[in-house]
Amino acid sequence: MEDQLSTTFAALADPTRRAILAKLSLGETSVTELARPFEMSMPAITKHLKVLEKAGLISRSREAQWRPCKLEAAPLEEVAGWVEDYRRFWAESFDRLDIYLAKIQAEGKKGKDSTKRKH
Amino acid sequence: MEDQLSTTFAALADPTRRAILAKLSLGETSVTELARPFEMSMPAITKHLKVLEKAGLISRSREAQWRPCKLEAAPLEEVAGWVEDYRRFWAESFDRLDIYLAKIQAEGKKGKDSTKRKH
């Protein structure tokens, strides 16, 4: 019932699952190899992999006997497309910060100038 | 205890909450106005707003009496930064698709040529 984007976001809402994706971005890896850096039981890792697989973020090859995991980037492209629509908002925040910094810089300079005049 | 990125992704994993952000991208809005397009009780909407507020995705003004909601884009910028690292993966997929399409197009042309020769 869940829409793809909600499923993707829910799958990404966990630091271990994001770390698994980061590791897979370096290349196909076996489950044993994937589990190594995490202090986790194999069932716990398998559970995370199932969430990622259900969201289409990874796939497991059926060709090789060691069934390597592979990163699938299509759902991430959807995330990038979604977040792109909001880019102007943080760009605007930076513009406002620039204006603010320029203003306090100008005021600071004015302050100094008036101090000079007093002397 | 949760990291910011996990909190953000969890908040985004709901179509109603994403629709609220989309509406706020058009400007500050009262809660009543926000609730209008959704067939939801006010407590249900308030619950969604609390999730978004906790994730820092919206803020509520304390100045005006109608306490308008406002989109806060900083967590979305973090999402964009995170997903950007994976861009090359979907770019690569497109490259592979291009190569594949060029190949079947070339093969299709060869096929036609050999049919012609038979006649």
GROMACS .gro file of N, CA and C in nm, chain A residues 2-3 5-10 12-15 18 21-26 70-71 73-74 76-77 79-80 82-84 86-90 93-94 96, chain B residues 2-3 5-10 12-15 18 21-26 70-71 73-74 76-77 79-80 82-84 86-90 93-94 96:
model
  228
    2GLU      N    1   0.206   0.117   0.059
    2GLU     CA    2   0.289   0.237   0.071
    2GLU      C    3   0.342   0.282  -0.065
    3ASP      N    4   0.351   0.413  -0.085
    3ASP     CA    5   0.410   0.463  -0.208
    3ASP      C    6   0.561   0.443  -0.204
    5LEU      N    7   0.820   0.636  -0.267
    5LEU     CA    8   0.903   0.737  -0.201
    5LEU      C    9   0.899   0.721  -0.049
    6SER      N   10   0.782   0.692   0.007
    6SER     CA   11   0.771   0.668   0.152
    6SER      C   12   0.852   0.546   0.192
    7THR      N   13   0.845   0.440   0.113
    7THR     CA   14   0.921   0.318   0.143
    7THR      C   15   1.071   0.348   0.139
    8THR      N   16   1.113   0.426   0.039
    8THR     CA   17   1.255   0.462   0.027
    8THR      C   18   1.300   0.542   0.149
    9PHE      N   19   1.223   0.647   0.183
    9PHE     CA   20   1.261   0.732   0.297
    9PHE      C   21   1.266   0.650   0.427
   10ALA      N   22   1.169   0.560   0.446
   10ALA     CA   23   1.168   0.477   0.568
   10ALA      C   24   1.292   0.387   0.571
   12LEU      N   25   1.578   0.454   0.443
   12LEU     CA   26   1.697   0.538   0.463
   12LEU      C   27   1.706   0.595   0.605
   13ALA      N   28   1.598   0.581   0.682
   13ALA     CA   29   1.592   0.641   0.816
   13ALA      C   30   1.664   0.556   0.921
   14ASP      N   31   1.778   0.502   0.885
   14ASP     CA   32   1.855   0.420   0.979
   14ASP      C   33   2.003   0.427   0.941
   15PRO      N   34   2.088   0.466   1.038
   15PRO     CA   35   2.231   0.484   1.005
   15PRO      C   36   2.301   0.356   0.958
   18ARG      N   37   2.211   0.306   0.594
   18ARG     CA   38   2.285   0.402   0.509
   18ARG      C   39   2.432   0.361   0.499
   21LEU      N   40   2.460   0.092   0.239
   21LEU     CA   41   2.458   0.150   0.103
   21LEU      C   42   2.593   0.211   0.068
   22ALA      N   43   2.654   0.282   0.167
   22ALA     CA   44   2.784   0.345   0.143
   22ALA      C   45   2.889   0.239   0.110
   23LYS      N   46   2.883   0.128   0.182
   23LYS     CA   47   2.980   0.020   0.155
   23LYS      C   48   2.954  -0.041   0.017
   24LEU      N   49   2.828  -0.060  -0.018
   24LEU     CA   50   2.795  -0.118  -0.150
   24LEU      C   51   2.829  -0.024  -0.264
   25SER      N   52   2.841   0.106  -0.233
   25SER     CA   53   2.877   0.201  -0.338
   25SER      C   54   3.021   0.178  -0.384
   26LEU      N   55   3.099   0.103  -0.305
   26LEU     CA   56   3.237   0.068  -0.343
   26LEU      C   57   3.242  -0.058  -0.428
   70LYS      N   58   2.413  -0.579  -0.429
   70LYS     CA   59   2.447  -0.473  -0.524
   70LYS      C   60   2.359  -0.351  -0.495
   71LEU      N   61   2.420  -0.233  -0.502
   71LEU     CA   62   2.344  -0.108  -0.485
   71LEU      C   63   2.257  -0.084  -0.609
   73ALA      N   64   2.044   0.225  -0.764
   73ALA     CA   65   2.034   0.370  -0.737
   73ALA      C   66   1.902   0.434  -0.778
   74ALA      N   67   1.816   0.360  -0.850
   74ALA     CA   68   1.693   0.423  -0.901
   74ALA      C   69   1.609   0.491  -0.791
   76LEU      N   70   1.711   0.623  -0.522
   76LEU     CA   71   1.786   0.742  -0.476
   76LEU      C   72   1.770   0.856  -0.576
   77GLU      N   73   1.756   0.820  -0.703
   77GLU     CA   74   1.734   0.924  -0.805
   77GLU      C   75   1.599   0.992  -0.779
   79VAL      N   76   1.459   1.026  -0.486
   79VAL     CA   77   1.482   1.113  -0.369
   79VAL      C   78   1.545   1.244  -0.414
   80ALA      N   79   1.647   1.234  -0.500
   80ALA     CA   80   1.717   1.353  -0.548
   80ALA      C   81   1.620   1.444  -0.624
   82TRP      N   82   1.296   1.460  -0.585
   82TRP     CA   83   1.200   1.518  -0.489
   82TRP      C   84   1.262   1.637  -0.415
   83VAL      N   85   1.384   1.618  -0.365
   83VAL     CA   86   1.446   1.722  -0.280
   83VAL      C   87   1.488   1.843  -0.364
   84GLU      N   88   1.511   1.819  -0.492
   84GLU     CA   89   1.553   1.927  -0.583
   84GLU      C   90   1.452   2.042  -0.586
   86TYR      N   91   1.306   2.173  -0.359
   86TYR     CA   92   1.318   2.261  -0.242
   86TYR      C   93   1.449   2.338  -0.240
   87ARG      N   94   1.531   2.317  -0.345
   87ARG     CA   95   1.665   2.377  -0.347
   87ARG      C   96   1.661   2.528  -0.326
   88ARG      N   97   1.563   2.595  -0.392
   88ARG     CA   98   1.558   2.742  -0.382
   88ARG      C   99   1.542   2.790  -0.237
   89PHE      N  100   1.486   2.702  -0.150
   89PHE     CA  101   1.465   2.745  -0.011
   89PHE      C  102   1.595   2.759   0.066
   90TRP      N  103   1.686   2.660   0.050
   90TRP     CA  104   1.811   2.679   0.122
   90TRP      C  105   1.902   2.776   0.050
   93SER      N  106   1.800   3.096   0.194
   93SER     CA  107   1.853   3.116   0.329
   93SER      C  108   1.995   3.169   0.322
   94PHE      N  109   2.075   3.115   0.229
   94PHE     CA  110   2.213   3.161   0.214
   94PHE      C  111   2.217   3.306   0.168
   96ARG      N  112   1.994   3.532   0.230
   96ARG     CA  113   1.958   3.615   0.345
   96ARG      C  114   2.077   3.627   0.441
  121GLU      N  115   1.849   0.967   1.819
  121GLU     CA  116   1.855   0.949   1.675
  121GLU      C  117   1.938   1.059   1.607
  122ASP      N  118   2.012   1.023   1.503
  122ASP     CA  119   2.085   1.124   1.428
  122ASP      C  120   1.988   1.206   1.344
  124LEU      N  121   1.985   1.301   1.030
  124LEU     CA  122   1.947   1.252   0.897
  124LEU      C  123   1.841   1.142   0.909
  125SER      N  124   1.853   1.055   1.008
  125SER     CA  125   1.752   0.950   1.029
  125SER      C  126   1.618   1.012   1.067
  126THR      N  127   1.620   1.112   1.153
  126THR     CA  128   1.497   1.180   1.194
  126THR      C  129   1.431   1.246   1.072
  127THR      N  130   1.514   1.310   0.988
  127THR     CA  131   1.460   1.375   0.868
  127THR      C  132   1.396   1.272   0.775
  128PHE      N  133   1.469   1.164   0.745
  128PHE     CA  134   1.416   1.061   0.654
  128PHE      C  135   1.286   1.002   0.710
  129ALA      N  136   1.282   0.976   0.841
  129ALA     CA  137   1.161   0.919   0.901
  129ALA      C  138   1.043   1.016   0.887
  131LEU      N  139   1.004   1.229   0.650
  131LEU     CA  140   0.967   1.240   0.508
  131LEU      C  141   0.897   1.113   0.457
  132ALA      N  142   0.899   1.006   0.538
  132ALA     CA  143   0.844   0.878   0.493
  132ALA      C  144   0.693   0.871   0.507
  133ASP      N  145   0.626   0.978   0.472
  133ASP     CA  146   0.480   0.982   0.481
  133ASP      C  147   0.425   1.081   0.379
  134PRO      N  148   0.333   1.036   0.292
  134PRO     CA  149   0.285   1.126   0.185
  134PRO      C  150   0.212   1.251   0.237
  137ARG      N  151   0.478   1.499   0.341
  137ARG     CA  152   0.542   1.560   0.222
  137ARG      C  153   0.446   1.660   0.156
  140LEU      N  154   0.465   1.982   0.345
  140LEU     CA  155   0.586   2.059   0.306
  140LEU      C  156   0.564   2.128   0.172
  141ALA      N  157   0.502   2.055   0.077
  141ALA     CA  158   0.477   2.112  -0.056
  141ALA      C  159   0.387   2.235  -0.044
  142LYS      N  160   0.285   2.225   0.041
  142LYS     CA  161   0.195   2.339   0.059
  142LYS      C  162   0.269   2.456   0.125
  143LEU      N  163   0.354   2.426   0.223
  143LEU     CA  164   0.429   2.533   0.291
  143LEU      C  165   0.533   2.597   0.200
  144SER      N  166   0.571   2.525   0.095
  144SER     CA  167   0.669   2.581   0.000
  144SER      C  168   0.607   2.700  -0.075
  145LEU      N  169   0.473   2.711  -0.070
  145LEU     CA  170   0.405   2.824  -0.134
  145LEU      C  171   0.393   2.945  -0.041
  189LYS      N  172   0.591   2.744   0.897
  189LYS     CA  173   0.688   2.787   0.796
  189LYS      C  174   0.781   2.670   0.762
  190LEU      N  175   0.811   2.657   0.633
  190LEU     CA  176   0.904   2.553   0.589
  190LEU      C  177   1.047   2.590   0.631
  192ALA      N  178   1.425   2.470   0.543
  192ALA     CA  179   1.485   2.383   0.441
  192ALA      C  180   1.619   2.321   0.481
  193ALA      N  181   1.677   2.362   0.594
  193ALA     CA  182   1.811   2.311   0.629
  193ALA      C  183   1.819   2.157   0.631
  195LEU      N  184   1.652   1.951   0.458
  195LEU     CA  185   1.640   1.904   0.319
  195LEU      C  186   1.771   1.923   0.245
  196GLU      N  187   1.846   2.026   0.283
  196GLU     CA  188   1.977   2.047   0.223
  196GLU      C  189   2.070   1.932   0.259
  198VAL      N  190   1.972   1.626   0.320
  198VAL     CA  191   1.926   1.513   0.238
  198VAL      C  192   1.988   1.523   0.099
  199ALA      N  193   1.982   1.643   0.041
  199ALA     CA  194   2.036   1.665  -0.095
  199ALA      C  195   2.186   1.633  -0.097
  201TRP      N  196   2.347   1.432   0.104
  201TRP     CA  197   2.368   1.288   0.122
  201TRP      C  198   2.344   1.215  -0.010
  202VAL      N  199   2.234   1.245  -0.077
  202VAL     CA  200   2.197   1.170  -0.198
  202VAL      C  201   2.290   1.202  -0.315
  203GLU      N  202   2.349   1.322  -0.310
  203GLU     CA  203   2.441   1.366  -0.416
  203GLU      C  204   2.557   1.268  -0.436
  205TYR      N  205   2.556   0.967  -0.444
  205TYR     CA  206   2.516   0.847  -0.520
  205TYR      C  207   2.481   0.881  -0.665
  206ARG      N  208   2.493   1.010  -0.700
  206ARG     CA  209   2.451   1.054  -0.834
  206ARG      C  210   2.515   0.972  -0.945
  207ARG      N  211   2.648   0.943  -0.929
  207ARG     CA  212   2.718   0.871  -1.037
  207ARG      C  213   2.655   0.734  -1.065
  208PHE      N  214   2.583   0.677  -0.965
  208PHE     CA  215   2.526   0.544  -0.986
  208PHE      C  216   2.410   0.547  -1.082
  209TRP      N  217   2.321   0.648  -1.068
  209TRP     CA  218   2.213   0.649  -1.167
  209TRP      C  219   2.259   0.708  -1.298
  212SER      N  220   2.386   0.412  -1.478
  212SER     CA  221   2.278   0.328  -1.530
  212SER      C  222   2.230   0.383  -1.664
  213PHE      N  223   2.218   0.516  -1.674
  213PHE     CA  224   2.175   0.577  -1.799
  213PHE      C  225   2.276   0.553  -1.909
  215ARG      N  226   2.476   0.300  -1.936
  215ARG     CA  227   2.463   0.161  -1.977
  215ARG      C  228   2.341   0.143  -2.066
   0.00000   0.00000   0.00000
